Short mmCIF file of C-alpha atoms and ligand atoms in Angstrom, two decimals:
data_model
loop_
_atom_site.label_atom_id
_atom_site.label_comp_id
_atom_site.label_asym_id
_atom_site.label_seq_id
_atom_site.Cartn_x
_atom_site.Cartn_y
_atom_site.Cartn_z
CA MET A 202 -33.36 1.08 4.05
CA TYR A 203 -35.50 4.14 4.43
CA LYS A 204 -37.30 2.56 7.91
CA LEU A 205 -33.74 1.94 9.20
CA LEU A 206 -31.75 4.98 8.07
CA LEU A 207 -33.62 7.91 6.42
CA ARG A 208 -36.83 8.17 8.72
CA PRO A 209 -34.66 8.00 12.05
CA ILE A 210 -32.95 11.20 10.69
CA LEU A 211 -35.72 12.70 8.90
CA PHE A 212 -37.87 12.35 11.61
CA CYS A 213 -35.82 14.36 14.46
CA PHE A 214 -37.13 17.40 12.33
CA ASP A 215 -39.86 19.56 11.67
CA PRO A 216 -42.04 17.83 9.42
CA GLU A 217 -42.81 20.35 6.79
CA LYS A 218 -39.09 21.39 6.63
CA VAL A 219 -38.87 17.59 6.11
CA HIS A 220 -41.39 17.74 3.45
CA TYR A 221 -39.75 20.40 1.38
CA PHE A 222 -36.21 18.81 2.13
CA THR A 223 -36.91 15.63 0.77
CA PHE A 224 -38.66 17.48 -2.28
CA SER A 225 -35.31 19.05 -3.07
CA LEU A 226 -33.09 15.78 -2.30
CA VAL A 227 -35.23 13.68 -4.65
CA ARG A 228 -35.11 16.27 -7.56
CA PHE A 229 -31.52 16.60 -7.13
CA ILE A 230 -30.68 12.93 -7.00
CA SER A 231 -33.05 12.00 -10.08
CA LYS A 232 -30.80 14.63 -12.05
CA ILE A 233 -27.71 12.94 -11.85
CA PRO A 234 -27.10 9.94 -14.70
CA PHE A 235 -28.72 6.88 -14.15
CA VAL A 236 -30.22 7.71 -10.59
CA ALA A 237 -33.83 7.73 -11.87
CA SER A 238 -33.36 4.67 -13.78
CA ILE A 239 -31.83 3.06 -10.64
CA ILE A 240 -34.73 4.13 -8.35
CA LYS A 241 -37.44 2.56 -11.29
CA ALA A 242 -35.29 -0.64 -11.04
CA ILE A 243 -35.56 -0.60 -7.59
CA TYR A 244 -39.26 0.13 -6.86
CA VAL A 245 -41.54 -0.19 -10.00
CA VAL A 246 -43.45 -3.51 -10.79
CA GLU A 247 -44.31 -3.80 -14.33
CA ASP A 248 -46.69 -6.33 -14.76
CA LYS A 249 -50.09 -6.63 -17.05
CA ARG A 250 -51.73 -8.30 -14.18
CA LEU A 251 -51.60 -5.37 -12.13
CA GLU A 252 -52.89 -2.72 -14.79
CA ARG A 253 -56.54 -1.56 -14.48
CA GLU A 254 -58.89 0.33 -16.39
CA VAL A 255 -61.02 2.68 -13.98
CA PHE A 256 -63.65 5.25 -15.30
CA GLY A 257 -62.22 4.91 -18.36
CA LEU A 258 -58.25 5.14 -17.74
CA LYS A 259 -55.91 3.17 -18.07
CA PHE A 260 -53.47 2.80 -14.94
CA LYS A 261 -50.42 0.70 -14.89
CA ASN A 262 -51.10 -0.58 -11.25
CA PRO A 263 -53.44 0.42 -9.07
CA VAL A 264 -51.08 2.35 -6.21
CA GLY A 265 -51.60 5.69 -6.32
CA LEU A 266 -50.03 9.39 -3.98
CA ALA A 267 -52.98 10.86 -2.52
CA ALA A 268 -53.50 14.33 -2.63
CA GLY A 269 -51.47 16.64 -0.86
CA PHE A 270 -48.31 15.40 -1.18
CA ASP A 271 -47.43 17.31 -4.45
CA LYS A 272 -50.29 20.24 -3.84
CA ASP A 273 -48.42 22.28 -6.58
CA ALA A 274 -47.26 19.83 -8.98
CA LYS A 275 -43.28 20.50 -8.33
CA LEU A 276 -42.40 16.47 -7.93
CA PHE A 277 -44.98 14.26 -10.06
CA ASN A 278 -42.34 13.02 -12.71
CA GLU A 279 -39.77 11.65 -10.37
CA LEU A 280 -42.72 10.47 -7.72
CA SER A 281 -43.79 8.47 -10.29
CA ASP A 282 -40.26 6.54 -10.60
CA PHE A 283 -41.12 4.87 -7.14
CA GLY A 284 -43.96 2.77 -8.34
CA PHE A 285 -46.56 4.85 -8.42
CA GLY A 286 -49.44 4.02 -10.68
CA PHE A 287 -50.96 7.45 -10.58
CA ILE A 288 -50.43 10.83 -9.18
CA GLU A 289 -53.12 13.37 -7.63
CA ILE A 290 -51.76 16.90 -7.21
CA GLY A 291 -53.49 19.62 -5.59
CA THR A 292 -55.90 20.66 -4.24
CA LEU A 293 -55.02 23.62 -5.74
CA THR A 294 -57.09 26.74 -5.74
CA PRO A 295 -57.98 29.38 -7.99
CA LYS A 296 -55.54 32.08 -6.28
CA PRO A 297 -52.21 31.63 -4.70
CA GLN A 298 -52.80 31.27 -1.01
CA ASP A 299 -50.68 30.37 1.97
CA GLY A 300 -52.72 28.47 4.05
CA ASN A 301 -52.47 28.50 7.75
CA PRO A 302 -49.84 29.96 10.42
CA LYS A 303 -46.87 27.29 11.04
CA LYS A 304 -47.12 24.94 13.13
CA ARG A 305 -49.36 23.04 11.25
CA LEU A 306 -47.98 19.82 10.51
CA PHE A 307 -47.49 17.09 13.12
CA ARG A 308 -46.43 13.44 13.78
CA LEU A 309 -47.87 11.22 16.33
CA LYS A 310 -45.21 8.50 16.50
CA SER A 311 -46.88 6.35 18.42
CA ASP A 312 -49.93 5.95 16.51
CA SER A 313 -48.47 5.95 13.35
CA ALA A 314 -50.40 9.11 12.21
CA ILE A 315 -50.24 12.95 11.18
CA ILE A 316 -52.17 15.44 11.96
CA ASN A 317 -52.46 18.45 9.50
CA ARG A 318 -54.07 21.61 9.15
CA MET A 319 -52.31 23.30 5.89
CA GLY A 320 -55.50 24.93 4.90
CA PHE A 321 -54.83 24.59 1.08
CA ASN A 322 -51.39 26.27 0.83
CA ASN A 323 -50.36 26.52 -2.91
CA GLY A 324 -49.44 28.31 -5.46
CA GLY A 325 -52.40 28.33 -7.58
CA VAL A 326 -53.19 26.65 -10.58
CA GLU A 327 -51.54 28.71 -13.29
CA ALA A 328 -48.66 27.88 -11.50
CA ALA A 329 -49.20 24.61 -11.45
CA ILE A 330 -50.19 24.23 -14.86
CA LEU A 331 -46.69 25.59 -16.09
CA ARG A 332 -45.20 22.59 -14.55
CA LEU A 333 -47.86 20.02 -15.58
CA LYS A 334 -47.02 20.89 -18.93
CA GLN A 335 -43.44 19.33 -18.12
CA ASN A 336 -45.19 15.61 -17.70
CA ASN A 337 -43.35 12.90 -18.78
CA GLY A 338 -46.82 10.50 -19.14
CA VAL A 339 -47.83 10.40 -15.73
CA LEU A 340 -51.27 9.78 -15.09
CA ILE A 341 -52.62 12.53 -13.16
CA GLY A 342 -55.49 13.64 -11.02
CA GLY A 343 -56.25 17.31 -10.40
CA ASN A 344 -57.63 17.56 -7.20
CA ILE A 345 -59.42 21.01 -6.89
CA GLY A 346 -60.60 23.28 -3.97
CA LYS A 347 -61.80 26.65 -3.47
CA ASN A 348 -60.10 29.78 -1.72
CA LYS A 349 -60.14 30.34 1.54
CA VAL A 350 -61.54 34.02 1.47
CA THR A 351 -63.85 32.28 -1.08
CA PRO A 352 -67.59 32.53 0.83
CA ASN A 353 -69.19 29.23 0.19
CA GLU A 354 -72.34 31.05 -1.63
CA GLU A 355 -69.51 31.67 -4.20
CA ALA A 356 -67.64 28.44 -4.16
CA THR A 357 -68.83 27.01 -7.02
CA SER A 358 -67.14 29.47 -9.17
CA ASP A 359 -64.03 28.53 -7.81
CA TYR A 360 -63.96 24.93 -8.69
CA VAL A 361 -65.28 25.87 -12.52
CA ILE A 362 -62.13 28.00 -12.65
CA CYS A 363 -59.78 25.15 -11.78
CA PHE A 364 -61.57 23.05 -13.55
CA GLU A 365 -61.29 25.16 -17.04
CA ALA A 366 -58.08 25.60 -16.17
CA LEU A 367 -56.66 22.37 -15.42
CA TYR A 368 -58.79 20.23 -18.21
CA ASP A 369 -56.17 19.79 -20.79
CA TYR A 370 -53.25 19.05 -18.00
CA VAL A 371 -55.20 16.04 -15.91
CA ASP A 372 -56.54 12.75 -16.69
CA TYR A 373 -58.98 13.17 -13.68
CA PHE A 374 -60.66 15.45 -11.67
CA VAL A 375 -61.30 15.35 -8.24
CA VAL A 376 -63.88 18.00 -6.04
CA ASN A 377 -62.19 18.40 -2.88
CA VAL A 378 -65.24 19.20 -0.35
CA SER A 379 -63.68 17.23 2.90
CA SER A 380 -60.34 19.19 3.94
CA PRO A 381 -61.78 20.17 7.65
CA ASN A 382 -59.23 22.74 7.59
CA THR A 383 -60.69 25.47 5.20
CA PRO A 384 -63.52 26.94 7.42
CA ASN A 385 -66.96 25.53 6.42
CA LEU A 386 -65.71 23.56 3.86
CA ARG A 387 -67.38 20.74 4.89
CA GLU A 388 -71.02 22.15 4.66
CA LEU A 389 -70.11 21.75 1.03
CA GLN A 390 -71.01 18.27 1.63
CA GLU A 391 -74.67 18.68 2.71
CA LYS A 392 -77.07 17.55 -0.18
CA GLU A 393 -78.24 20.80 -2.15
CA PRO A 394 -75.06 22.61 -2.20
CA LEU A 395 -73.31 19.58 -3.09
CA THR A 396 -75.81 18.60 -5.87
CA LYS A 397 -75.25 22.05 -7.74
CA LEU A 398 -71.98 22.04 -7.42
CA LEU A 399 -70.73 18.50 -8.90
CA GLN A 400 -74.50 19.33 -11.35
CA THR A 401 -72.42 22.72 -12.68
CA LEU A 402 -69.06 20.43 -13.15
CA GLN A 403 -71.01 17.66 -14.99
CA ASP A 404 -72.54 20.10 -17.38
CA LEU A 405 -69.47 21.93 -18.05
CA ASN A 406 -67.85 18.57 -18.29
CA ASN A 407 -70.36 17.40 -21.00
CA THR A 408 -69.68 20.71 -23.21
CA LYS A 409 -66.14 19.51 -23.51
CA VAL A 410 -65.10 17.33 -26.82
CA LYS A 411 -64.41 14.24 -24.60
CA ALA A 412 -65.45 14.30 -20.79
CA LYS A 413 -63.16 13.67 -17.95
CA PRO A 414 -63.64 11.64 -15.13
CA ILE A 415 -64.73 13.70 -12.12
CA LEU A 416 -64.44 12.18 -8.33
CA LEU A 417 -65.72 13.43 -5.29
CA LYS A 418 -63.48 13.46 -2.25
CA ILE A 419 -65.25 12.26 1.01
CA ALA A 420 -65.06 12.70 4.78
CA PRO A 421 -64.71 9.69 6.69
CA ASP A 422 -66.76 11.36 9.17
CA LEU A 423 -70.13 11.53 7.59
CA THR A 424 -72.86 9.40 9.10
CA ASN A 425 -74.61 6.35 6.97
CA GLU A 426 -77.48 8.81 6.26
CA GLN A 427 -74.90 11.09 4.59
CA LEU A 428 -73.32 8.50 2.91
CA LEU A 429 -76.65 7.44 1.40
CA ASP A 430 -76.82 10.46 0.14
CA ILE A 431 -73.64 10.74 -1.60
CA ILE A 432 -74.59 7.72 -3.33
CA ASP A 433 -78.06 9.13 -4.60
CA ILE A 434 -75.79 12.51 -5.30
CA VAL A 435 -73.28 10.78 -7.48
CA ASN A 436 -75.93 8.55 -9.21
CA GLU A 437 -77.80 11.91 -10.11
CA THR A 438 -75.33 13.82 -11.10
CA LYS A 439 -73.82 11.04 -12.81
CA ILE A 440 -69.59 11.78 -11.92
CA ALA A 441 -67.60 9.25 -12.43
CA GLY A 442 -66.97 8.05 -8.71
CA VAL A 443 -65.49 8.65 -5.22
CA ILE A 444 -62.74 9.20 -3.38
CA ALA A 445 -63.09 7.83 0.25
CA THR A 446 -61.73 8.75 2.57
CA ASN A 447 -60.18 12.32 3.66
CA THR A 448 -58.59 12.85 7.34
CA THR A 449 -60.67 12.85 10.36
CA ILE A 450 -61.55 15.34 12.64
CA SER A 451 -62.47 12.10 15.28
CA ARG A 452 -59.50 11.90 18.01
CA ASP A 453 -59.87 7.86 19.21
CA GLY A 454 -57.71 5.93 20.65
CA LEU A 455 -54.69 7.80 20.17
CA THR A 456 -51.67 7.82 22.47
CA SER A 457 -49.46 10.48 21.26
CA GLU A 458 -49.00 13.98 23.03
CA ASN A 459 -49.85 16.06 19.64
CA LYS A 460 -53.42 14.05 19.62
CA VAL A 461 -54.40 18.12 21.04
CA GLU A 462 -53.35 19.65 17.99
CA MET A 463 -56.31 20.81 15.69
CA GLY A 464 -56.48 19.49 12.23
CA GLY A 465 -57.28 15.96 10.22
CA LEU A 466 -55.83 12.95 11.21
CA SER A 467 -54.17 10.36 9.01
CA GLY A 468 -52.18 7.38 8.95
CA LYS A 469 -53.42 4.23 11.04
CA PRO A 470 -56.29 5.49 13.17
CA LEU A 471 -58.06 5.86 9.84
CA THR A 472 -57.63 2.38 8.60
CA LYS A 473 -60.72 0.99 9.80
CA ARG A 474 -62.86 3.50 9.78
CA SER A 475 -62.09 4.61 5.92
CA THR A 476 -62.52 0.75 4.78
CA GLU A 477 -66.00 0.85 6.80
CA VAL A 478 -66.63 3.56 4.34
CA ILE A 479 -65.68 2.09 1.10
CA ARG A 480 -67.39 -1.08 1.74
CA PHE A 481 -70.92 0.52 2.92
CA LEU A 482 -70.61 3.13 -0.32
CA SER A 483 -69.67 -0.31 -2.22
CA GLU A 484 -72.50 -2.75 -0.94
CA LYS A 485 -75.20 0.04 -0.48
CA SER A 486 -74.29 1.64 -4.09
CA ASN A 487 -74.39 -1.97 -5.64
CA LYS A 488 -70.86 -0.93 -6.99
CA SER A 489 -72.54 1.42 -9.48
CA PHE A 490 -69.47 3.23 -9.17
CA PRO A 491 -65.50 3.14 -8.58
CA ILE A 492 -64.11 3.96 -5.70
CA ILE A 493 -60.63 5.08 -4.91
CA GLY A 494 -59.98 3.82 -1.32
CA VAL A 495 -57.36 5.74 0.87
CA GLY A 496 -56.99 6.16 4.53
CA GLY A 497 -54.65 4.41 7.22
CA ILE A 498 -52.76 2.08 4.04
CA HIS A 499 -49.57 1.32 6.10
CA THR A 500 -49.09 -2.51 5.18
CA ALA A 501 -49.66 -4.37 1.60
CA ASP A 502 -52.78 -6.23 3.81
CA ASP A 503 -54.46 -2.83 4.53
CA ALA A 504 -54.42 -2.00 1.15
CA ILE A 505 -55.78 -5.67 0.06
CA GLU A 506 -58.57 -5.01 2.59
CA LYS A 507 -59.80 -1.96 0.55
CA LEU A 508 -59.91 -3.39 -2.47
CA ASN A 509 -61.74 -6.28 -0.88
CA ALA A 510 -64.14 -3.85 0.31
CA GLY A 511 -64.98 -2.64 -2.87
CA ALA A 512 -62.23 -0.08 -3.86
CA SER A 513 -61.02 -0.11 -7.46
CA LEU A 514 -57.37 2.01 -6.57
CA VAL A 515 -55.83 3.07 -3.45
CA GLN A 516 -54.12 5.97 -2.84
CA LEU A 517 -50.86 6.59 0.17
CA TYR A 518 -50.06 9.59 1.78
CA THR A 519 -48.99 8.92 5.59
CA GLY A 520 -48.32 5.36 5.19
CA PHE A 521 -45.27 6.23 2.63
CA ILE A 522 -43.95 8.84 5.28
CA TYR A 523 -44.00 6.14 7.91
CA GLU A 524 -43.41 3.02 5.61
CA GLY A 525 -41.54 4.70 2.78
CA PRO A 526 -41.34 3.40 -1.00
CA GLN A 527 -41.01 -0.13 -0.35
CA LEU A 528 -44.82 -0.11 0.60
CA ILE A 529 -45.74 0.86 -3.21
CA LYS A 530 -44.02 -2.08 -4.23
CA ASN A 531 -45.00 -4.26 -1.28
CA ILE A 532 -48.95 -3.71 -2.49
CA ASN A 533 -47.93 -4.63 -6.38
CA LYS A 534 -46.33 -7.72 -5.06
CA LYS A 535 -48.78 -8.70 -2.86
CA ILE A 536 -51.81 -8.08 -5.15
CA LEU A 537 -50.33 -10.09 -7.96
CA GLN A 538 -49.25 -13.15 -5.09
CA GLY A 539 -53.29 -12.71 -5.70
C1 LIG B 664 -49.93 17.01 5.32
C2 LIG B 664 -51.33 15.87 4.75
C3 LIG B 664 -51.70 17.13 3.67
C4 LIG B 664 -52.92 16.85 2.91
N1 LIG B 664 -53.82 17.59 1.84
C5 LIG B 664 -54.56 17.52 1.24
C6 LIG B 664 -55.39 18.46 0.10
O1 LIG B 664 -54.53 19.06 -0.53
N2 LIG B 664 -56.09 17.76 -0.57
C7 LIG B 664 -56.98 16.52 -0.32
O2 LIG B 664 -57.75 16.10 -0.70
N3 LIG B 664 -56.47 15.63 0.61
C8 LIG B 664 -55.16 16.21 1.54
N4 LIG B 664 -54.56 14.87 2.37
C9 LIG B 664 -55.59 13.73 2.40
C10 LIG B 664 -54.71 12.71 2.17
O3 LIG B 664 -54.98 12.76 0.65
C11 LIG B 664 -55.40 11.41 2.47
O4 LIG B 664 -56.72 11.68 1.92
C12 LIG B 664 -55.66 11.13 3.93
O5 LIG B 664 -54.40 11.85 4.34
C13 LIG B 664 -55.67 9.75 4.03
O6 LIG B 664 -55.16 8.98 4.05
P1 LIG B 664 -53.44 8.76 4.83
O7 LIG B 664 -53.87 7.65 5.78
O8 LIG B 664 -52.61 7.65 3.94
O9 LIG B 664 -52.45 9.75 4.81
C14 LIG B 664 -53.74 15.53 3.03
C15 LIG B 664 -52.94 14.75 4.42
C16 LIG B 664 -51.73 15.22 4.81
C17 LIG B 664 -51.36 14.46 5.64
#
């Protein structure tokens, strides 16, 4: 129904406008009596065998929504009705910011991909918290970043502000240092600044009555040497795990005209590389920490491949746009088939 009817209409319009329109539509229809229950009845796959315990948290199923879709925590309750086992909100920054000038989101239809250079547009962490207080029991990841105006030398304080503010409202944290759309952000992936940043957050975490899992989200463009550094850093700082991967700056093998746009590429062209990163991290670390696998999952088999490569959970973004909510159900059903 989505691919046949809805997608052809939605894909006629500007992608960012469609994003906000879809949010309004989902929010509106979810308020109509029984509609939320009908959506759940269609999409949610409930089965004990889908449940996962990862970094001390219980997931209803291993298929989550990746960061960037519900940046401002505006629709997580309704989105969870489509069958997601968890929703990652953000990237949130301490202060609200507009992000990059529009147009900044591009479909690459013939490549089943997206290029975005949103630049952490968000209403700031405090505004998101007001909405997170309305959580109906959804398992939430809080993806945090720094404001564009904050220099890298002061970045830690931005992450600390977001961590402290969100602490009571999210189940796990994601430290995002891998977006290509905030100038110089990815330099924070270097060993020294990254260790300092994660250690600061982990030390803070350990002062809490109950520490929360902190994960690091990495780019798919890291070299094997840098990935080995990541393993060392995770083990040294004892953070809970890694999300692999964010969008790529590579443009290999694309056919769409929009391939010339600046920004991060997601979707099918990323499938293979992100699975490679997952496999490398899993093997070289001897599975010493959990990995959430994300990047180019467009079919149930893509998800299974990531799980087989060493991911404990998976997340979707671009595949959700191209395939619709049926993809979540297909993945969960395929997992059940074994
Ligand atoms: C429009 C758009 C915005 C995104 N925003 C964020 C973000 O704010 N923070 C983040 O960590 N990842 C962000 N991502 C990256 C996704 O979470 C995901 O890691 C990436 O798109 C690869 O998965 P996919 O191929 O399933 O889309 C964004 C992706 C897209 C397409």
